[in-house]
């Protein structure tokens, strides 16, 4: 028996075939480019993602008997937006979470009392990533296109329409739009009015365990799978990552550091932050994911490698960085190459090194970059602790934590044990688990959480933790001192806030 997790990401779509124990027996992914037609914009071609999903499924399924696959579960990146016309054709590309064109709309709304009320009810921070702010941008800047729009949907909704002919969305993806009231699980009237749309222009809301059957003939034939295979609508990738790594109980915290980064915990009811630092998204009944995301994770290390260490592998680069002591001998890195989300929610924040001296070499800069990424995650973690309580353990996933040095820095900064689960495909496995639960193959959503399967555990070094706590206060100080300067730099770079 097999189950598939199909994960629609920002830079690739991947299909992973799992056995019932969570072992990945086959997988295939297709990468695609992020399109940047204007400064601050970040788009994807929906047709390319559609083809990537078909290709990923077909190749992954070719290595197993498709008759033994019991279900497909879906995972998707959050905050995407596509405008569709009345003939159900896309009027735009996919506007991704990384798109900052609605910075002005987010800024104005965030300064208002209404903005805070909408956040407290919807759990989605007011930020250019939010589909609410993106829709406001179209209303103000593309009024004719806005009037032509019949539906405002996400990339997963687009694919489900192509597959099943229905416009539906799960509570998890909807809860990341800024348009869903977390208490009523209905679209929020104030948010709709602010966006200037009607609820009929949004997809029908369903639970994350909703099962669809009756794939289109085109998709079934292209993938070589039966039309009636159960397809479970699933949830957003961040929520599913916690499920996939087993961070589902009180005190268990999931950290994912891939291109970006996030820290999350699961609570039995929705929790929002009066200081508006964190998000709250739905996973399943009585399971809410509270946390915060940073824009800059492995993205920073990739940028550093491409600019200054192209001849080195990531393994060699982190090996170099490991020769440098804690704190990089007084060199600090603010990792904000693409602005920042939690906890500062400043799209105008910029990356920089502070403290450079003649004794600093490439390895100092590499380690400082890694420390900067962890400091950013730690800042979100502090806010999360205030809302949801102390951490018992950290479960980490993503490309960044495949580095032993990265995991050790993470343990030392937090002062908490870090567990790296055996299965690196956290969101895909989470989607597969949810699918197994939805079709009745497992009795509860946290069925796998009691299993202690992990490859490495990293214990914090107390001396290093004490040092990092001191260094983190300097890191915070540097940002606070430079926050006003970042506004001026953003204006010079052409991203002016009205």
Short mmCIF file of C-alpha atoms in Angstrom, two decimals:
data_model
loop_
_atom_site.label_atom_id
_atom_site.label_comp_id
_atom_site.label_asym_id
_atom_site.label_seq_id
_atom_site.Cartn_x
_atom_site.Cartn_y
_atom_site.Cartn_z
CA UNK A 1 0.00 0.00 0.00
CA UNK A 2 1.25 3.47 -0.93
CA UNK A 3 0.12 7.07 -0.49
CA UNK A 4 1.31 10.14 -2.40
CA UNK A 5 2.14 13.57 -1.03
CA UNK A 6 2.02 16.17 -3.81
CA UNK A 7 3.68 19.41 -2.75
CA UNK A 8 3.27 22.62 -4.78
CA UNK A 9 6.19 24.86 -3.80
CA UNK A 10 7.37 28.31 -4.82
CA UNK A 11 10.25 27.02 -6.94
CA UNK A 12 9.24 23.40 -7.62
CA UNK A 13 6.47 20.84 -7.43
CA UNK A 14 7.32 17.42 -6.04
CA UNK A 15 5.41 14.13 -5.84
CA UNK A 16 6.59 11.64 -3.20
CA UNK A 17 5.29 8.09 -2.92
CA UNK A 18 5.37 6.81 0.67
CA UNK A 19 4.73 3.43 2.15
CA UNK A 20 2.53 3.30 5.25
CA UNK A 21 5.56 3.67 7.55
CA UNK A 22 6.57 6.95 5.97
CA UNK A 23 9.45 5.68 3.85
CA UNK A 24 9.79 7.54 0.54
CA UNK A 25 9.93 4.79 -2.09
CA UNK A 26 9.73 7.02 -5.16
CA UNK A 27 9.78 10.74 -5.85
CA UNK A 28 10.10 13.22 -8.66
CA UNK A 29 10.19 17.00 -8.73
CA UNK A 30 10.08 19.66 -11.41
CA UNK A 31 11.62 23.09 -10.86
CA UNK A 32 10.39 26.32 -12.43
CA UNK A 33 11.51 29.95 -12.44
CA UNK A 34 10.17 32.84 -10.38
CA UNK A 35 9.29 35.64 -12.81
CA UNK A 36 10.11 39.23 -11.83
CA UNK A 37 8.68 41.54 -14.51
CA UNK A 38 8.95 44.56 -12.20
CA UNK A 39 10.98 45.34 -9.04
CA UNK A 40 9.39 43.72 -6.01
CA UNK A 41 7.15 41.43 -8.08
CA UNK A 42 7.37 37.62 -7.87
CA UNK A 43 5.17 35.55 -10.16
CA UNK A 44 4.81 32.02 -11.50
CA UNK A 45 3.22 30.68 -14.67
CA UNK A 46 0.16 28.60 -13.65
CA UNK A 47 0.36 26.43 -16.77
CA UNK A 48 3.96 25.49 -15.97
CA UNK A 49 2.92 24.45 -12.45
CA UNK A 50 0.02 22.42 -13.88
CA UNK A 51 2.41 20.55 -16.19
CA UNK A 52 4.94 20.16 -13.34
CA UNK A 53 2.28 18.48 -11.17
CA UNK A 54 1.29 16.06 -13.95
CA UNK A 55 4.92 15.25 -14.75
CA UNK A 56 5.89 14.77 -11.09
CA UNK A 57 2.99 12.41 -10.47
CA UNK A 58 3.56 10.39 -13.65
CA UNK A 59 7.28 9.85 -13.05
CA UNK A 60 6.91 9.10 -9.33
CA UNK A 61 4.10 6.63 -10.03
CA UNK A 62 6.08 4.87 -12.77
CA UNK A 63 8.24 3.20 -10.13
CA UNK A 64 5.36 1.56 -8.20
CA UNK A 65 2.09 -0.18 -9.04
CA UNK A 66 -0.48 2.59 -9.35
CA UNK A 67 -3.19 0.13 -8.28
CA UNK A 68 -1.52 -0.02 -4.84
CA UNK A 69 -1.76 3.75 -4.28
CA UNK A 70 -4.70 4.41 -1.93
CA UNK A 71 -4.80 8.23 -2.00
CA UNK A 72 -3.12 11.49 -2.98
CA UNK A 73 -2.74 14.28 -0.40
CA UNK A 74 -2.02 17.87 -1.41
CA UNK A 75 0.33 20.43 0.11
CA UNK A 76 0.84 23.96 -1.17
CA UNK A 77 2.78 27.14 -0.52
CA UNK A 78 0.63 29.81 1.09
CA UNK A 79 -0.56 33.30 0.07
CA UNK A 80 -0.74 32.80 -3.72
CA UNK A 81 -3.31 34.64 -5.84
CA UNK A 82 -4.65 34.22 -9.39
CA UNK A 83 -7.39 36.37 -10.93
CA UNK A 84 -9.82 34.34 -13.08
CA UNK A 85 -12.33 35.63 -15.63
CA UNK A 86 -15.95 34.50 -16.08
CA UNK A 87 -14.82 31.86 -18.58
CA UNK A 88 -12.57 30.43 -15.84
CA UNK A 89 -9.38 31.47 -17.60
CA UNK A 90 -6.51 33.12 -15.69
CA UNK A 91 -6.23 36.89 -16.07
CA UNK A 92 -2.88 36.95 -14.24
CA UNK A 93 0.04 34.75 -13.42
CA UNK A 94 0.35 33.31 -9.91
CA UNK A 95 1.18 36.18 -7.55
CA UNK A 96 3.37 34.50 -4.88
CA UNK A 97 3.96 35.15 -1.19
CA UNK A 98 7.27 36.84 -2.09
CA UNK A 99 5.53 39.51 -4.20
CA UNK A 100 5.76 42.95 -2.54
CA UNK A 101 3.76 45.08 -5.00
CA UNK A 102 1.04 45.69 -2.38
CA UNK A 103 3.46 47.22 0.11
CA UNK A 104 1.62 50.56 0.11
CA UNK A 105 -1.78 48.95 0.66
CA UNK A 106 -0.39 46.82 3.50
CA UNK A 107 1.24 49.84 5.12
CA UNK A 108 -1.95 51.93 5.09
CA UNK A 109 -4.11 49.07 6.37
CA UNK A 110 -1.62 48.12 9.08
CA UNK A 111 -1.65 51.67 10.48
CA UNK A 112 -5.44 51.59 10.88
CA UNK A 113 -7.53 50.19 13.70
CA UNK A 114 -9.40 48.12 11.13
CA UNK A 115 -6.16 46.43 10.06
CA UNK A 116 -5.47 45.20 13.57
CA UNK A 117 -9.06 43.98 13.96
CA UNK A 118 -8.84 42.05 10.70
CA UNK A 119 -5.55 40.45 11.82
CA UNK A 120 -6.97 39.45 15.22
CA UNK A 121 -9.96 37.78 13.54
CA UNK A 122 -8.17 36.18 10.59
CA UNK A 123 -4.73 35.35 12.01
CA UNK A 124 -2.94 36.56 8.88
CA UNK A 125 -0.56 39.48 9.56
CA UNK A 126 -1.12 42.58 7.44
CA UNK A 127 1.75 42.34 4.96
CA UNK A 128 2.28 42.39 1.17
CA UNK A 129 2.37 38.56 1.23
CA UNK A 130 -1.33 38.48 2.17
CA UNK A 131 -3.84 37.88 -0.65
CA UNK A 132 -6.07 40.48 1.04
CA UNK A 133 -3.44 43.16 0.38
CA UNK A 134 -2.77 41.82 -3.13
CA UNK A 135 -6.47 42.10 -4.02
CA UNK A 136 -6.49 45.67 -2.68
CA UNK A 137 -3.56 46.45 -4.99
CA UNK A 138 -5.46 45.22 -8.05
CA UNK A 139 -8.53 47.19 -7.02
CA UNK A 140 -6.49 50.40 -6.81
CA UNK A 141 -3.96 49.88 -9.61
CA UNK A 142 -5.69 47.64 -12.16
CA UNK A 143 -9.38 48.63 -11.86
CA UNK A 144 -10.40 47.25 -15.27
CA UNK A 145 -8.74 43.91 -14.58
CA UNK A 146 -10.31 43.91 -11.12
CA UNK A 147 -13.79 44.41 -12.64
CA UNK A 148 -13.23 41.51 -15.06
CA UNK A 149 -12.36 39.12 -12.22
CA UNK A 150 -14.92 36.41 -11.57
CA UNK A 151 -12.85 34.46 -9.00
CA UNK A 152 -9.83 35.19 -6.78
CA UNK A 153 -8.09 31.86 -6.15
CA UNK A 154 -4.81 30.22 -5.09
CA UNK A 155 -2.61 27.93 -7.17
CA UNK A 156 -4.06 24.81 -5.51
CA UNK A 157 -7.59 25.99 -6.31
CA UNK A 158 -6.55 26.51 -9.93
CA UNK A 159 -5.20 22.97 -10.18
CA UNK A 160 -8.25 21.47 -8.45
CA UNK A 161 -10.50 23.28 -10.91
CA UNK A 162 -8.49 21.84 -13.82
CA UNK A 163 -8.70 18.38 -12.25
CA UNK A 164 -12.27 18.29 -10.93
CA UNK A 165 -14.12 21.32 -12.35
CA UNK A 166 -14.83 22.78 -8.89
CA UNK A 167 -13.69 25.95 -7.14
CA UNK A 168 -13.01 24.75 -3.59
CA UNK A 169 -10.43 25.64 -0.96
CA UNK A 170 -9.47 24.13 2.37
CA UNK A 171 -9.65 25.97 5.68
CA UNK A 172 -5.85 25.91 5.98
CA UNK A 173 -5.09 27.74 2.72
CA UNK A 174 -8.08 30.05 3.26
CA UNK A 175 -6.84 30.93 6.75
CA UNK A 176 -3.65 32.31 5.18
CA UNK A 177 -5.50 34.76 2.92
CA UNK A 178 -6.47 37.36 5.52
CA UNK A 179 -10.09 36.79 4.46
CA UNK A 180 -11.20 33.92 6.75
CA UNK A 181 -12.63 34.48 10.23
CA UNK A 182 -10.94 31.89 12.46
CA UNK A 183 -13.85 31.62 14.89
CA UNK A 184 -16.72 31.22 12.43
CA UNK A 185 -14.69 29.56 9.64
CA UNK A 186 -16.55 31.81 7.21
CA UNK A 187 -15.22 34.66 5.09
CA UNK A 188 -14.85 37.78 7.24
CA UNK A 189 -17.27 40.58 6.23
CA UNK A 190 -14.88 43.43 7.10
CA UNK A 191 -12.04 41.79 5.19
CA UNK A 192 -14.30 41.28 2.15
CA UNK A 193 -15.42 44.89 2.27
CA UNK A 194 -11.83 46.09 2.60
CA UNK A 195 -10.83 44.00 -0.42
CA UNK A 196 -13.87 45.22 -2.35
CA UNK A 197 -15.10 41.73 -3.25
CA UNK A 198 -18.03 39.41 -2.52
CA UNK A 199 -17.76 35.96 -0.95
CA UNK A 200 -19.14 34.49 -4.19
CA UNK A 201 -15.87 35.54 -5.83
CA UNK A 202 -14.00 33.15 -3.54
CA UNK A 203 -13.95 29.37 -3.51
CA UNK A 204 -16.24 27.17 -1.44
CA UNK A 205 -14.72 26.37 1.96
CA UNK A 206 -14.13 22.71 2.96
CA UNK A 207 -12.18 20.90 5.73
CA UNK A 208 -8.59 19.84 5.08
CA UNK A 209 -9.76 16.20 5.11
CA UNK A 210 -12.20 16.75 2.22
CA UNK A 211 -11.99 13.94 -0.35
CA UNK A 212 -12.46 14.47 -4.08
CA UNK A 213 -12.95 11.71 -6.63
CA UNK A 214 -13.48 11.72 -10.37
CA UNK A 215 -10.28 13.08 -11.89
CA UNK A 216 -10.68 14.48 -15.38
CA UNK A 217 -9.95 11.99 -18.14
CA UNK A 218 -7.07 14.20 -19.30
CA UNK A 219 -5.31 14.08 -15.93
CA UNK A 220 -5.99 10.39 -15.24
CA UNK A 221 -4.64 9.37 -18.64
CA UNK A 222 -1.60 11.67 -18.40
CA UNK A 223 -0.67 10.40 -14.93
CA UNK A 224 -1.65 6.75 -15.61
CA UNK A 225 -3.86 6.44 -12.56
CA UNK A 226 -7.51 5.48 -12.02
CA UNK A 227 -10.04 8.33 -12.17
CA UNK A 228 -11.66 7.44 -8.83
CA UNK A 229 -8.51 7.56 -6.70
CA UNK A 230 -9.25 9.64 -3.56
CA UNK A 231 -7.57 13.04 -3.69
CA UNK A 232 -7.52 14.69 -0.27
CA UNK A 233 -7.49 18.47 -0.51
CA UNK A 234 -4.91 18.77 2.29
CA UNK A 235 -3.51 21.96 3.78
CA UNK A 236 -0.75 24.53 3.49
CA UNK A 237 2.88 23.41 3.47
CA UNK A 238 3.82 25.08 6.76
CA UNK A 239 1.01 23.45 8.72
CA UNK A 240 1.71 20.08 7.12
CA UNK A 241 5.42 20.36 7.94
CA UNK A 242 4.58 20.24 11.67
CA UNK A 243 2.47 17.14 11.07
CA UNK A 244 5.19 15.55 8.95
CA UNK A 245 7.91 15.98 11.56
CA UNK A 246 5.71 15.00 14.49
CA UNK A 247 5.59 18.38 16.25
CA UNK A 248 1.93 18.17 17.22
CA UNK A 249 1.85 18.17 21.02
CA UNK A 250 2.17 20.92 23.60
CA UNK A 251 5.77 22.13 23.89
CA UNK A 252 6.81 20.52 20.58
CA UNK A 253 8.00 23.09 18.09
CA UNK A 254 8.65 22.61 14.40
CA UNK A 255 11.29 24.61 12.57
CA UNK A 256 11.62 24.52 8.81
CA UNK A 257 14.51 26.29 7.12
CA UNK A 258 14.55 25.93 3.38
CA UNK A 259 14.68 28.92 1.06
CA UNK A 260 12.81 30.83 3.76
CA UNK A 261 12.22 29.74 7.34
CA UNK A 262 9.47 29.27 9.90
CA UNK A 263 8.89 28.22 13.49
CA UNK A 264 5.51 26.81 14.53
CA UNK A 265 3.66 25.00 17.27
CA UNK A 266 0.20 23.39 17.33
CA UNK A 267 -2.54 24.56 19.71
CA UNK A 268 -6.09 23.24 20.30
CA UNK A 269 -7.67 26.62 19.52
CA UNK A 270 -6.71 29.68 17.45
CA UNK A 271 -4.31 32.16 19.10
CA UNK A 272 -3.48 35.61 17.73
CA UNK A 273 -0.94 38.10 19.03
CA UNK A 274 -1.96 41.58 20.28
CA UNK A 275 1.45 42.77 19.00
CA UNK A 276 0.72 41.24 15.56
CA UNK A 277 4.00 39.32 15.39
CA UNK A 278 2.72 35.82 14.62
CA UNK A 279 0.29 34.00 12.34
CA UNK A 280 -2.42 31.48 13.16
CA UNK A 281 -3.53 29.01 10.46
CA UNK A 282 -5.84 26.00 10.44
CA UNK A 283 -4.51 22.45 10.14
CA UNK A 284 -7.47 20.24 11.11
CA UNK A 285 -10.25 20.15 13.67
CA UNK A 286 -8.86 21.23 17.07
CA UNK A 287 -5.41 21.69 15.54
CA UNK A 288 -4.23 25.24 14.88
CA UNK A 289 -0.71 26.17 13.83
CA UNK A 290 0.70 29.29 15.49
CA UNK A 291 4.09 30.72 14.56
CA UNK A 292 5.96 33.03 12.30
CA UNK A 293 7.87 32.92 9.03
CA UNK A 294 11.06 34.64 7.96
CA UNK A 295 11.80 35.52 4.35
CA UNK A 296 15.47 34.64 4.54
CA UNK A 297 16.66 31.12 5.29
CA UNK A 298 18.85 29.10 2.97
CA UNK A 299 18.28 31.90 0.47
CA UNK A 300 20.99 33.89 2.24
CA UNK A 301 23.54 31.07 2.18
CA UNK A 302 22.79 30.39 -1.48
CA UNK A 303 23.33 34.07 -2.30
CA UNK A 304 26.61 34.08 -0.35
CA UNK A 305 27.86 30.95 -2.08
CA UNK A 306 26.98 32.23 -5.56
CA UNK A 307 28.68 35.58 -4.99
CA UNK A 308 31.74 34.65 -2.94
CA UNK A 309 32.29 30.88 -2.89
CA UNK A 310 31.03 29.52 -6.19
CA UNK A 311 33.83 26.97 -6.37
CA UNK A 312 32.81 25.36 -3.05
CA UNK A 313 30.05 22.88 -2.33
CA UNK A 314 27.68 23.77 0.51
CA UNK A 315 29.34 21.04 2.54
CA UNK A 316 32.78 22.60 2.06
CA UNK A 317 31.45 26.09 2.73
CA UNK A 318 29.90 25.11 6.06
CA UNK A 319 33.04 23.13 6.88
CA UNK A 320 34.98 26.38 6.46
CA UNK A 321 32.45 28.22 8.63
CA UNK A 322 32.81 25.57 11.33
CA UNK A 323 36.43 26.58 11.89
CA UNK A 324 35.25 29.93 13.25
CA UNK A 325 34.17 30.33 16.86
CA UNK A 326 30.75 31.22 18.26
CA UNK A 327 29.72 34.75 17.28
CA UNK A 328 32.05 34.89 14.25
CA UNK A 329 34.54 36.98 16.21
CA UNK A 330 32.26 39.99 16.43
CA UNK A 331 30.84 39.92 12.89
CA UNK A 332 27.05 40.23 12.72
CA UNK A 333 24.79 39.60 9.74
CA UNK A 334 21.24 40.89 9.34
CA UNK A 335 19.87 38.37 6.83
CA UNK A 336 17.12 40.53 5.32
CA UNK A 337 17.97 40.19 1.62
CA UNK A 338 14.27 40.13 0.70
CA UNK A 339 12.73 42.20 3.48
CA UNK A 340 11.34 40.40 6.50
CA UNK A 341 8.15 38.94 7.84
CA UNK A 342 7.94 37.84 11.49
CA UNK A 343 8.52 39.22 14.00
CA UNK A 344 9.32 42.69 12.58
CA UNK A 345 7.05 42.60 9.47
CA UNK A 346 9.19 45.10 7.61
CA UNK A 347 9.26 44.65 3.84
CA UNK A 348 11.90 47.43 3.69
CA UNK A 349 14.45 45.73 5.96
CA UNK A 350 17.73 45.07 4.14
CA UNK A 351 20.64 42.69 4.61
CA UNK A 352 23.97 43.87 5.95
CA UNK A 353 27.14 42.85 7.76
CA UNK A 354 28.14 44.88 10.80
CA UNK A 355 31.44 44.73 12.68
CA UNK A 356 33.78 43.99 9.79
CA UNK A 357 37.47 44.16 10.65
CA UNK A 358 40.72 43.24 8.95
CA UNK A 359 40.93 39.86 10.65
CA UNK A 360 37.64 38.65 9.17
CA UNK A 361 37.89 36.13 6.33
CA UNK A 362 35.38 34.37 4.11
CA UNK A 363 34.69 31.74 6.74
CA UNK A 364 33.69 34.44 9.24
CA UNK A 365 31.19 35.86 6.78
CA UNK A 366 29.77 32.40 6.04
CA UNK A 367 29.29 31.54 9.72
CA UNK A 368 27.88 34.98 10.47
CA UNK A 369 25.31 34.46 7.70
CA UNK A 370 24.25 31.15 9.26
CA UNK A 371 24.03 32.74 12.69
CA UNK A 372 21.96 35.60 11.27
CA UNK A 373 19.40 33.16 9.87
CA UNK A 374 19.10 31.43 13.26
CA UNK A 375 18.86 34.75 15.11
CA UNK A 376 15.92 35.68 12.86
CA UNK A 377 14.18 32.37 13.69
CA UNK A 378 14.97 32.84 17.38
CA UNK A 379 13.32 36.27 17.33
CA UNK A 380 10.09 34.67 16.14
CA UNK A 381 10.53 31.93 18.74
CA UNK A 382 10.60 34.46 21.56
CA UNK A 383 7.22 35.82 20.48
CA UNK A 384 5.86 32.29 20.10
CA UNK A 385 6.93 31.34 23.62
CA UNK A 386 5.07 34.31 25.05
CA UNK A 387 1.88 33.19 23.33
CA UNK A 388 1.99 29.41 23.52
CA UNK A 389 4.37 28.53 26.39
CA UNK A 390 7.88 27.14 26.74
CA UNK A 391 9.49 24.76 24.28
CA UNK A 392 10.17 21.15 25.21
CA UNK A 393 11.98 20.22 22.02
CA UNK A 394 12.68 21.50 18.53
CA UNK A 395 12.07 19.33 15.49
CA UNK A 396 13.85 20.71 12.46
CA UNK A 397 13.54 20.08 8.74
CA UNK A 398 14.57 21.70 5.46
CA UNK A 399 17.76 21.92 3.45
CA UNK A 400 19.49 24.28 5.89
CA UNK A 401 19.34 21.75 8.75
CA UNK A 402 21.04 19.06 6.68
CA UNK A 403 24.16 20.91 7.86
CA UNK A 404 25.46 19.65 11.21
CA UNK A 405 26.85 23.11 11.93
CA UNK A 406 23.46 24.71 11.21
CA UNK A 407 21.75 22.29 13.62
CA UNK A 408 24.31 22.88 16.34
CA UNK A 409 23.98 26.67 16.03
CA UNK A 410 20.21 26.22 16.24
CA UNK A 411 20.51 24.15 19.44
CA UNK A 412 23.01 26.57 20.98
CA UNK A 413 21.02 29.73 20.20
CA UNK A 414 17.75 28.28 21.54
CA UNK A 415 19.38 26.35 24.38
CA UNK A 416 17.11 23.43 23.48
CA UNK A 417 17.61 19.95 22.06
CA UNK A 418 17.14 19.79 18.29
CA UNK A 419 15.79 16.63 16.68
CA UNK A 420 16.15 16.11 12.93
CA UNK A 421 13.53 13.53 11.83
CA UNK A 422 14.51 10.75 9.49
CA UNK A 423 12.07 11.81 6.77
CA UNK A 424 13.23 15.08 5.19
CA UNK A 425 10.02 15.48 3.14
CA UNK A 426 8.06 17.03 5.99
CA UNK A 427 5.27 18.79 4.05
CA UNK A 428 4.85 15.94 1.59
CA UNK A 429 4.68 13.36 4.38
CA UNK A 430 2.28 15.61 6.28
CA UNK A 431 0.00 15.68 3.23
CA UNK A 432 0.23 11.90 2.99
CA UNK A 433 -0.62 11.47 6.70
CA UNK A 434 -3.65 13.74 6.35
CA UNK A 435 -4.76 11.72 3.32
CA UNK A 436 -4.45 8.42 5.22
CA UNK A 437 -6.50 9.90 8.07
CA UNK A 438 -9.15 11.29 5.70
CA UNK A 439 -9.77 7.92 4.03
CA UNK A 440 -9.78 6.01 7.34
CA UNK A 441 -6.45 4.16 7.01
CA UNK A 442 -5.21 5.60 10.33
CA UNK A 443 -7.43 6.38 13.36
CA UNK A 444 -6.20 9.88 14.24
CA UNK A 445 -4.17 12.70 12.75
CA UNK A 446 -1.29 12.36 15.25
CA UNK A 447 -1.04 8.59 14.71
CA UNK A 448 2.67 8.72 13.85
CA UNK A 449 3.73 11.29 16.44
CA UNK A 450 4.57 8.77 19.16
CA UNK A 451 7.22 7.13 17.02
CA UNK A 452 10.71 8.30 17.90
CA UNK A 453 12.33 8.03 14.48
CA UNK A 454 15.08 10.54 13.84
CA UNK A 455 18.57 10.52 12.48
CA UNK A 456 20.33 13.02 14.72
CA UNK A 457 19.84 14.79 18.01
CA UNK A 458 21.82 17.94 18.80
CA UNK A 459 22.21 18.93 22.43
CA UNK A 460 22.96 22.58 23.25
CA UNK A 461 26.32 23.56 24.68
CA UNK A 462 25.59 25.67 27.75
CA UNK A 463 28.61 27.95 27.32
CA UNK A 464 27.70 28.65 23.72
CA UNK A 465 24.08 29.31 24.67
CA UNK A 466 25.12 31.94 27.20
CA UNK A 467 27.29 33.66 24.60
CA UNK A 468 24.58 33.55 21.96
CA UNK A 469 22.07 35.13 24.32
CA UNK A 470 24.46 38.06 24.74
CA UNK A 471 25.14 38.27 21.00
CA UNK A 472 21.43 38.17 20.16
CA UNK A 473 20.83 41.38 22.13
CA UNK A 474 23.45 43.04 19.92
CA UNK A 475 21.73 41.64 16.82
CA UNK A 476 18.42 43.18 17.97
CA UNK A 477 20.16 46.47 18.74
CA UNK A 478 21.66 46.65 15.25
CA UNK A 479 18.23 46.22 13.64
CA UNK A 480 16.61 48.80 15.92
CA UNK A 481 19.33 51.31 15.13
CA UNK A 482 19.05 50.73 11.38
CA UNK A 483 15.28 50.37 10.93
CA UNK A 484 14.77 54.03 9.96
CA UNK A 485 17.80 53.88 7.67
CA UNK A 486 16.28 50.91 5.87
CA UNK A 487 13.31 53.08 4.88
CA UNK A 488 15.69 55.55 3.22
CA UNK A 489 17.58 52.75 1.48
CA UNK A 490 14.32 51.26 0.18
CA UNK A 491 13.39 54.68 -1.22
CA UNK A 492 16.76 54.90 -2.98
CA UNK A 493 16.16 51.42 -4.39
CA UNK A 494 12.85 52.58 -5.80
CA UNK A 495 10.47 51.05 -3.27
CA UNK A 496 8.90 54.17 -1.86
CA UNK A 497 6.27 54.10 0.86
CA UNK A 498 3.61 56.77 0.37
#
